Short mmCIF file of C-alpha atoms in Angstrom, two decimals:
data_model
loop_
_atom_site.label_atom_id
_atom_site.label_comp_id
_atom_site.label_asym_id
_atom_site.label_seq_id
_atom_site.Cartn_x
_atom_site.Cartn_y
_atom_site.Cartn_z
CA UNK A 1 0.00 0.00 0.00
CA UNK A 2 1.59 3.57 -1.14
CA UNK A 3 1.33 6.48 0.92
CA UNK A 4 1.04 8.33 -1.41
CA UNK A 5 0.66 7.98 -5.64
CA UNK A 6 2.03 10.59 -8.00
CA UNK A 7 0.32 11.08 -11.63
CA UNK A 8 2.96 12.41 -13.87
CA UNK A 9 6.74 11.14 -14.34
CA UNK A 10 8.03 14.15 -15.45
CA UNK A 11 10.61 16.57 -13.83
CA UNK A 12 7.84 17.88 -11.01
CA UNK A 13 6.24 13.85 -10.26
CA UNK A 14 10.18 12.77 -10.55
CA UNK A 15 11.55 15.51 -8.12
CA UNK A 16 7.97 15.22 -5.61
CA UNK A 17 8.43 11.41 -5.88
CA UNK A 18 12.18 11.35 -4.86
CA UNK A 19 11.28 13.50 -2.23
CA UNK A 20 8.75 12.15 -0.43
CA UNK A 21 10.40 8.63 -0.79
CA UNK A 22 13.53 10.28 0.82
CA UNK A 23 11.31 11.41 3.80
CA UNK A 24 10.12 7.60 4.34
CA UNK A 25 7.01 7.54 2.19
CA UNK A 26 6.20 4.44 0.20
CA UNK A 27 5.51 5.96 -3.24
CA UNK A 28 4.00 5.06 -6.20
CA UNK A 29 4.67 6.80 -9.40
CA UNK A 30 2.55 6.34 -12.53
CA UNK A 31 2.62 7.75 -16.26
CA UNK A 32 0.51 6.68 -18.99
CA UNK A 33 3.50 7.04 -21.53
CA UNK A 34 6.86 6.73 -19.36
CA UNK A 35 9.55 8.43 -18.28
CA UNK A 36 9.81 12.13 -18.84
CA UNK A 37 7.73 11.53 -22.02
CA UNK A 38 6.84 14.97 -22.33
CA UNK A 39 8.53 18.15 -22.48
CA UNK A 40 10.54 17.22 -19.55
CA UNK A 41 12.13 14.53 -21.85
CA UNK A 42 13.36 17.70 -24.37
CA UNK A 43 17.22 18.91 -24.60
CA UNK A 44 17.91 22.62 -23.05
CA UNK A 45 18.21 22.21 -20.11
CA UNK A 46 18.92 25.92 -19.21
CA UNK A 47 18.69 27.22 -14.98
CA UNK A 48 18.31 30.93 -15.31
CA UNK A 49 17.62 33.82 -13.19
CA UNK A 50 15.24 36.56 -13.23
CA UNK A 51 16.88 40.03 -13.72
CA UNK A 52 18.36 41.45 -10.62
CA UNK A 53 15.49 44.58 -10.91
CA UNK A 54 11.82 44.92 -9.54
CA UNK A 55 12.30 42.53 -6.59
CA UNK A 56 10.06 40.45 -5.55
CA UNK A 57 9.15 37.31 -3.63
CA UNK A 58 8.91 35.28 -6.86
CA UNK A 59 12.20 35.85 -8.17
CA UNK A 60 14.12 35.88 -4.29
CA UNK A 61 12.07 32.55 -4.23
CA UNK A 62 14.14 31.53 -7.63
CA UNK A 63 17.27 32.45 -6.61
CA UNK A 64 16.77 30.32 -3.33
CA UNK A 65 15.91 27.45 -5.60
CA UNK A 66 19.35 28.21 -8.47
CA UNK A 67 21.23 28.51 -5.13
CA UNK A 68 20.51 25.08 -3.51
CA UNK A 69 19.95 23.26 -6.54
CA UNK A 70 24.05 21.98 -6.95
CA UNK A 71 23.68 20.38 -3.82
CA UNK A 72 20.23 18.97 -4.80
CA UNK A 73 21.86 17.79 -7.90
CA UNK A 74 24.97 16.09 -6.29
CA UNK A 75 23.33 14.13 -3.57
CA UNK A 76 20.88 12.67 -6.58
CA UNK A 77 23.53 12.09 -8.46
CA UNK A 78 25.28 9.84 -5.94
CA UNK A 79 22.28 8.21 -4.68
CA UNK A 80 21.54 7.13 -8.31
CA UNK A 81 25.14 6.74 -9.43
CA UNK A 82 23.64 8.35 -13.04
CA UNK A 83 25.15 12.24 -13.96
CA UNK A 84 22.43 14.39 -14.81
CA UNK A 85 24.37 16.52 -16.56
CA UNK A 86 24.50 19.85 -13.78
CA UNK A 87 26.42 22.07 -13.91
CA UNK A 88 26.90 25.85 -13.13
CA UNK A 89 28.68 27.69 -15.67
CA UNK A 90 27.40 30.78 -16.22
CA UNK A 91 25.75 32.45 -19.34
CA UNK A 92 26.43 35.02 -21.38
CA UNK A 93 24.63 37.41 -23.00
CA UNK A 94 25.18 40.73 -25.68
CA UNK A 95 24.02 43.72 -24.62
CA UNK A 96 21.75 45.45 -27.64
CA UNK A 97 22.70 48.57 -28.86
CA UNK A 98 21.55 51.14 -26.36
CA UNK A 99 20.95 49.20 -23.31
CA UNK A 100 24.49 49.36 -21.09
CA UNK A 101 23.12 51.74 -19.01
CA UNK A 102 20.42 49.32 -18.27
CA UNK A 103 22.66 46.40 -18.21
CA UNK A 104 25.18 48.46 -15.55
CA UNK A 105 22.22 49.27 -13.65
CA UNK A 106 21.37 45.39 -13.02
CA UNK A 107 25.30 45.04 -12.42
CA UNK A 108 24.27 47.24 -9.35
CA UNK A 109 21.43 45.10 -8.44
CA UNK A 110 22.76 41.56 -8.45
CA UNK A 111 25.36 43.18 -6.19
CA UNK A 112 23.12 43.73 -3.80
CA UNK A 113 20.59 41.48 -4.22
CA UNK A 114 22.46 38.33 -4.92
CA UNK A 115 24.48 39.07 -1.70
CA UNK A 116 27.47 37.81 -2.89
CA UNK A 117 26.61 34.19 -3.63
CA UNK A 118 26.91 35.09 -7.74
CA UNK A 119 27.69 37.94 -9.96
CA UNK A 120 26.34 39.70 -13.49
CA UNK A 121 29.30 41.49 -14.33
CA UNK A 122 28.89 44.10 -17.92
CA UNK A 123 32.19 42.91 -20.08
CA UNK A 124 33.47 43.57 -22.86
CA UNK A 125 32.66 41.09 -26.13
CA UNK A 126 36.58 40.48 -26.34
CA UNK A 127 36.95 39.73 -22.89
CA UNK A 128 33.51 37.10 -22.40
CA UNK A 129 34.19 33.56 -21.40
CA UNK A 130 33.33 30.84 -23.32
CA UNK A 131 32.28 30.57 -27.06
CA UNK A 132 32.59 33.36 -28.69
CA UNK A 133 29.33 35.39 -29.57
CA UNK A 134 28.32 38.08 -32.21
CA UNK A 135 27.52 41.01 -30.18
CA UNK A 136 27.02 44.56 -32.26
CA UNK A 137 27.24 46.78 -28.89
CA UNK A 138 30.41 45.12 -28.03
CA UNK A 139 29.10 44.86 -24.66
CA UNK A 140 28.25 41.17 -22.66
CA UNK A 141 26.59 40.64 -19.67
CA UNK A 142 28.39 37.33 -17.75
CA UNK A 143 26.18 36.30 -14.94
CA UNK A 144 27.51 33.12 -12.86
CA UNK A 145 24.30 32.05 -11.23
CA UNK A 146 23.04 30.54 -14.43
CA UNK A 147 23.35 26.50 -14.77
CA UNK A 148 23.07 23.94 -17.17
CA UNK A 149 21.06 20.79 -16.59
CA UNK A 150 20.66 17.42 -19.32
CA UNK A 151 16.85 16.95 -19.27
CA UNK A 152 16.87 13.41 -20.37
CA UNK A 153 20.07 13.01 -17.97
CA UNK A 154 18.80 14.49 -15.10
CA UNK A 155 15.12 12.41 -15.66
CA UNK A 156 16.96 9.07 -15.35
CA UNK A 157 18.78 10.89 -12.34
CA UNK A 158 15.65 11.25 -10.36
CA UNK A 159 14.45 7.99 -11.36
CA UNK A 160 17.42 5.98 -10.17
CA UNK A 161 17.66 7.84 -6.85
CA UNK A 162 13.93 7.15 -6.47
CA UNK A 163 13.91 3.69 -7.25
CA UNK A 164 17.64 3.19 -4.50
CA UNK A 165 14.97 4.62 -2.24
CA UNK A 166 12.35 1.88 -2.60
CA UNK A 167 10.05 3.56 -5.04
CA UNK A 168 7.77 1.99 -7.07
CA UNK A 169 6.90 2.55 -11.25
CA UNK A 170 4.40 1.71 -13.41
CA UNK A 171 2.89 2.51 -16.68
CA UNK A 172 -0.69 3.50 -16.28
CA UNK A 173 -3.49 6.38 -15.58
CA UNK A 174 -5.42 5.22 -12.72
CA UNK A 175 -3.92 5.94 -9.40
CA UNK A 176 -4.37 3.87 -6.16
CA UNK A 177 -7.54 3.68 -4.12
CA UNK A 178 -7.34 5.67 -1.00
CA UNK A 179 -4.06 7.37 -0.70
CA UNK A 180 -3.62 11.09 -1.33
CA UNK A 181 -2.86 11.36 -5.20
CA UNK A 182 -1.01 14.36 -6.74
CA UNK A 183 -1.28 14.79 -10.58
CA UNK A 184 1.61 16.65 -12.04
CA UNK A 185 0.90 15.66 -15.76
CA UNK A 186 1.34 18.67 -17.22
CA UNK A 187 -0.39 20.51 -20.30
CA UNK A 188 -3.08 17.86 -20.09
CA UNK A 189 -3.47 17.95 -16.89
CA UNK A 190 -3.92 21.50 -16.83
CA UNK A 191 -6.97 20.60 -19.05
CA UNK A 192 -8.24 18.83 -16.98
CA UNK A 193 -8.16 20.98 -13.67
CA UNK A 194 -9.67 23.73 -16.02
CA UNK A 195 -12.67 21.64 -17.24
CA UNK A 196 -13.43 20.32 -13.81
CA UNK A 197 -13.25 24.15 -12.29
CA UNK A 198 -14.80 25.65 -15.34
CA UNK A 199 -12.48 28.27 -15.88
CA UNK A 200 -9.24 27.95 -17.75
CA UNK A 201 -6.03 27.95 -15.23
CA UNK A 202 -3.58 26.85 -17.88
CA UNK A 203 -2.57 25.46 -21.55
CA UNK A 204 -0.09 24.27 -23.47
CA UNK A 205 2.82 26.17 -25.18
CA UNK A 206 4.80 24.39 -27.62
CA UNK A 207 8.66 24.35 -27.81
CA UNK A 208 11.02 23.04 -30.71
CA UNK A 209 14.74 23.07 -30.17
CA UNK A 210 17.88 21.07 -31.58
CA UNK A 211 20.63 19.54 -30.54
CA UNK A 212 24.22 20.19 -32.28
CA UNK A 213 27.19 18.35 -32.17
CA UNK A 214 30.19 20.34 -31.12
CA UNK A 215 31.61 19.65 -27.93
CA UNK A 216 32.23 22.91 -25.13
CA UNK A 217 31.48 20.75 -22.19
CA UNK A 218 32.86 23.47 -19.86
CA UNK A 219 31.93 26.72 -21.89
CA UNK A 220 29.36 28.50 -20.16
CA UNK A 221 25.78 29.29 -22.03
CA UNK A 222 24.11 31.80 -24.07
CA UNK A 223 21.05 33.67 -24.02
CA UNK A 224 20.59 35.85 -26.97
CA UNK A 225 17.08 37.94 -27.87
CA UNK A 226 15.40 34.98 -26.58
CA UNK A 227 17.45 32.35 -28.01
CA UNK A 228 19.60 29.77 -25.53
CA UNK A 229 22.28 28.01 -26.40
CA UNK A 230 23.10 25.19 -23.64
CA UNK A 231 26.93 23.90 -24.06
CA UNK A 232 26.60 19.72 -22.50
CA UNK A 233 29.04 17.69 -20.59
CA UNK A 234 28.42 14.69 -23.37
CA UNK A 235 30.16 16.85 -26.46
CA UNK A 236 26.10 18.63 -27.72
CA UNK A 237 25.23 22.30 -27.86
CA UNK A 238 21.22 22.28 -27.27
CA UNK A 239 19.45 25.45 -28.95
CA UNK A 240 15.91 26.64 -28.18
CA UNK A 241 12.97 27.59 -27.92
CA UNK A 242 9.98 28.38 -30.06
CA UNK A 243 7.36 29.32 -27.91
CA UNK A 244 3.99 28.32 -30.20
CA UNK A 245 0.61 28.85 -28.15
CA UNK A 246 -1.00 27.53 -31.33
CA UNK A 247 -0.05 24.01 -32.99
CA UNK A 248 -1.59 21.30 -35.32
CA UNK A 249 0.73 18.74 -33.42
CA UNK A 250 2.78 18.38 -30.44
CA UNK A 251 5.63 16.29 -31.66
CA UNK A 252 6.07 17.72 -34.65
CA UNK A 253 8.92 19.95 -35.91
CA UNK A 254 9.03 22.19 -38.78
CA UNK A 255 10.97 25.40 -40.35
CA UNK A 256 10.68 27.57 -36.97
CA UNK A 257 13.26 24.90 -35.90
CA UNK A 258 15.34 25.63 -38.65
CA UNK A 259 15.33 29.09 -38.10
CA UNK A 260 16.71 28.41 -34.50
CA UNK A 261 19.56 26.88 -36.04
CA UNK A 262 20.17 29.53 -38.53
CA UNK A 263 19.67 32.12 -35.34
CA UNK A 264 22.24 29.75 -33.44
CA UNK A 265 24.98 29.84 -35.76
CA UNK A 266 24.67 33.51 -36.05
CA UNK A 267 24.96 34.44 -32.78
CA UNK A 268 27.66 31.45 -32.04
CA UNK A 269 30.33 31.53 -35.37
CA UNK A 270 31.26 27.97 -33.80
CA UNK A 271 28.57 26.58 -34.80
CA UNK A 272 28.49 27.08 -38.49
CA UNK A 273 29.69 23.86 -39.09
CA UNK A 274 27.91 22.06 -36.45
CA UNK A 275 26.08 19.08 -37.38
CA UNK A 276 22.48 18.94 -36.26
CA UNK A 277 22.12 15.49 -34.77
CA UNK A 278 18.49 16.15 -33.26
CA UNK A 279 15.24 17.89 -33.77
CA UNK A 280 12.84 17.98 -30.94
CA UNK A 281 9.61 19.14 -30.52
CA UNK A 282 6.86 19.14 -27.18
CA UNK A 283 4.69 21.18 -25.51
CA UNK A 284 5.38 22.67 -22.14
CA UNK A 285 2.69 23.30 -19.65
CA UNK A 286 1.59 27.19 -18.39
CA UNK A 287 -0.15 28.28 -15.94
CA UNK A 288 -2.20 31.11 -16.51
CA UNK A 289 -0.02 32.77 -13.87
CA UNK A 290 2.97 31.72 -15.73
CA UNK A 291 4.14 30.75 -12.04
CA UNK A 292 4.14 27.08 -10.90
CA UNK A 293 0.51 26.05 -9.68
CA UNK A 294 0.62 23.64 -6.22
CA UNK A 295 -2.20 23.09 -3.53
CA UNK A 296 -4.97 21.22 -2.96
CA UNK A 297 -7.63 19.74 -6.15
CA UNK A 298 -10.73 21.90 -5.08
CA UNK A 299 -13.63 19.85 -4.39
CA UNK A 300 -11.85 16.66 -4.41
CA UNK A 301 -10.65 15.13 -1.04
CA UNK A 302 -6.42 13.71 -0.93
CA UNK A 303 -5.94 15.28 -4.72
CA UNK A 304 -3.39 17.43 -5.30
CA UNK A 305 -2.18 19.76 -8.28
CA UNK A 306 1.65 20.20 -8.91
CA UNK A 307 2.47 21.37 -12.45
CA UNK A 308 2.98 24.76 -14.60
CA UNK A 309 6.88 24.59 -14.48
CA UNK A 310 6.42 25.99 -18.12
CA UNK A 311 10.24 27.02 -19.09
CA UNK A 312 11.62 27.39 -15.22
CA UNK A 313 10.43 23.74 -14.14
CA UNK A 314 13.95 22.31 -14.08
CA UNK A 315 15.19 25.49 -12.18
CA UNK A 316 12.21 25.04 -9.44
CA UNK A 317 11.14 21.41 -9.41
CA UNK A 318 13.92 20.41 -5.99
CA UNK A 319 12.61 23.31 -3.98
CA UNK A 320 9.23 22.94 -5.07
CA UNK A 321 8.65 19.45 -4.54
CA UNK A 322 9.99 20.18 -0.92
CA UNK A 323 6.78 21.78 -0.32
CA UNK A 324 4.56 19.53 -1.91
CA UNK A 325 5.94 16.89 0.27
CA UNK A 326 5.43 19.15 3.31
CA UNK A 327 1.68 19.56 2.02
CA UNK A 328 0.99 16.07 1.15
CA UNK A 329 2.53 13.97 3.23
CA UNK A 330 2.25 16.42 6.63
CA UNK A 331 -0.21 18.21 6.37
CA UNK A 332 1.87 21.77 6.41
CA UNK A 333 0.59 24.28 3.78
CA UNK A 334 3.94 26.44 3.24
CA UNK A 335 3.14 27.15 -0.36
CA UNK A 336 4.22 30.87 -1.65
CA UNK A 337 1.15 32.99 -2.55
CA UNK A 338 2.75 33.40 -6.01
CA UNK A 339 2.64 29.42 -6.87
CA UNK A 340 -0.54 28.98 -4.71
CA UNK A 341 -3.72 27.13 -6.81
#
């Protein structure tokens, strides 16, 4: 008999399942299709930080998270004895023409802000770290709070430390009799939690990206007009994403992800040459808060809601799941206002 049974194994029912079976729970994790077969099975894999400007709980709440997540990360990692592919590196990013004042002024910010525990430092191009990036101004930003995270790695991470921990698997959609259930299967189950409330708290939003061969294992990323480029420890350069809130298909890929190639290998002269050895496509699921949604099902008794990790799941799922498991399994409702259902 579980104690509790998690709908969902992607990066939020992987991270809430780990948890709670690391707090003593006897969990059962279920997903109609597999492991991370969603968007958290995709290839970015980018942990980025809000600008250091306009302060709020939210992004102080993110930080937390991009702070504790490398020693999240390692203890997985040796309680699964699989990589997932964390590390943090840094980004960089040009500064467009006309915005170093701006860029200077979050320079100030993260300085006090970040209270020493990373910095965004304004370079110059010449000077960046890493690849080396077209940028018109001349100017960079280099923050080193940013990290890098395998998707697919980091999935069979959380799985393996899970199952070390006792957990159990299967492939279905019909949770266990009588034990508190959490669904966290993302843009469909957003669908579903806004047809039972009758009012729409989320959709779908989908993503294509790529993966290129050409290996910068220790380079750190870019983030260019919208555009990342994610250097991995296994000798790939991911680039993405489209953000399409209408789509015929959710697998499919098409000439947007060719034109983040061609954007790619402008912004990253490296990459000319690069041979594309994947095209991805999937749809990520947003709230209609664009924040995380966690709580109780309303109306339903032991259900529970954890998805909406839309492009900062990765970044938030560890700190996150903490609470769910606090909520869930104890009974404690510490859940932010901002991610509250």
């Amino acid at each position: 008999m579980a104690d509790v049974t998690i709908m969902g194994a992607g990066i939020f029912g992987l991270a809430l399942a780990y948890v709670c079976a690391k707090r003593g729970a006897q969990v059962h994790l279920l997903d109609a299709r597999g492991l991370g077969a969603g968007s958290s099975g995709g290839l970015v894999g980018a942990l980025a930080p809000h600008v250091p400007e306009n302060w709020n709980a939210k992004k102080a709440f993110q930080f937390d998270a991009l702070i504790k997540a490398t020693d999240f990360w390692r203890v997985v990692a040796a309680c699964a004895g699989v990589d997932p592919g964390y590390a943090r590196l840094g980004r960089v990013q040009p500064v467009p023409e006309g915005k170093l004042e701006l860029a200077r002024a979050r320079e100030a910010g993260a300085n006090a802000l970040w209270q020493g525990a990373a910095e965004w430092r304004v370079l110059r191009s010449d000077s960046a770290p890493g690849l080396a990036i077209h940028a018109p101004s001349g100017w960079v930003v280099h923050d080193t709070l940013t990290a890098r995270l395998h998707p697919r790695q980091a999935g069979r991470a959380l799985f393996g430390a899970f199952q070390a921990l006792g957990g159990k698997f299967s492939i279905g959609d019909r949770p266990q009799a009588d034990v508190p259930v959490v669904w966290a299967t993302g843009y469909e189950g957003l669908a579903d939690l806004s047809r039972d409330l009758g009012v729409a708290v989320g959709s779908g939003v989908k993503g294509q990206a790529a993966l290129l061969g050409h290996a910068a294992p220790d380079a750190p990323q870019i983030f260019a007009d919208g555009l990342h480029i994610v250097p991995h420890g296994d000798g790939t350069i991911a680039v993405g994403s489209t953000s399409e809130r209408e789509f015929e298909a959710p697998d499919i890929v098409d000439a947007q992800c060719d034109a983040l190639i061609a954007r790619a290998r402008a912004v990253c002269p490296a990459l000319a040459q690069a041979p594309v050895l994947e095209r991805w496509a999937g749809v990520r699921p947003r709230a209609g808060t664009r924040a995380p949604l966690l709580g109780a099902w309303p109306g339903k008794a032991d259900t529970f809601v954890f998805n909406g990790g839309f492009k900062i799941g990765f970044a938030m799922a560890p700190v996150l799941a903490e609470l769910m498991a606090d909520l869930v399994l104890e009974g404690v409702d510490n859940v932010p206002a901002a991610f509250r259902l």
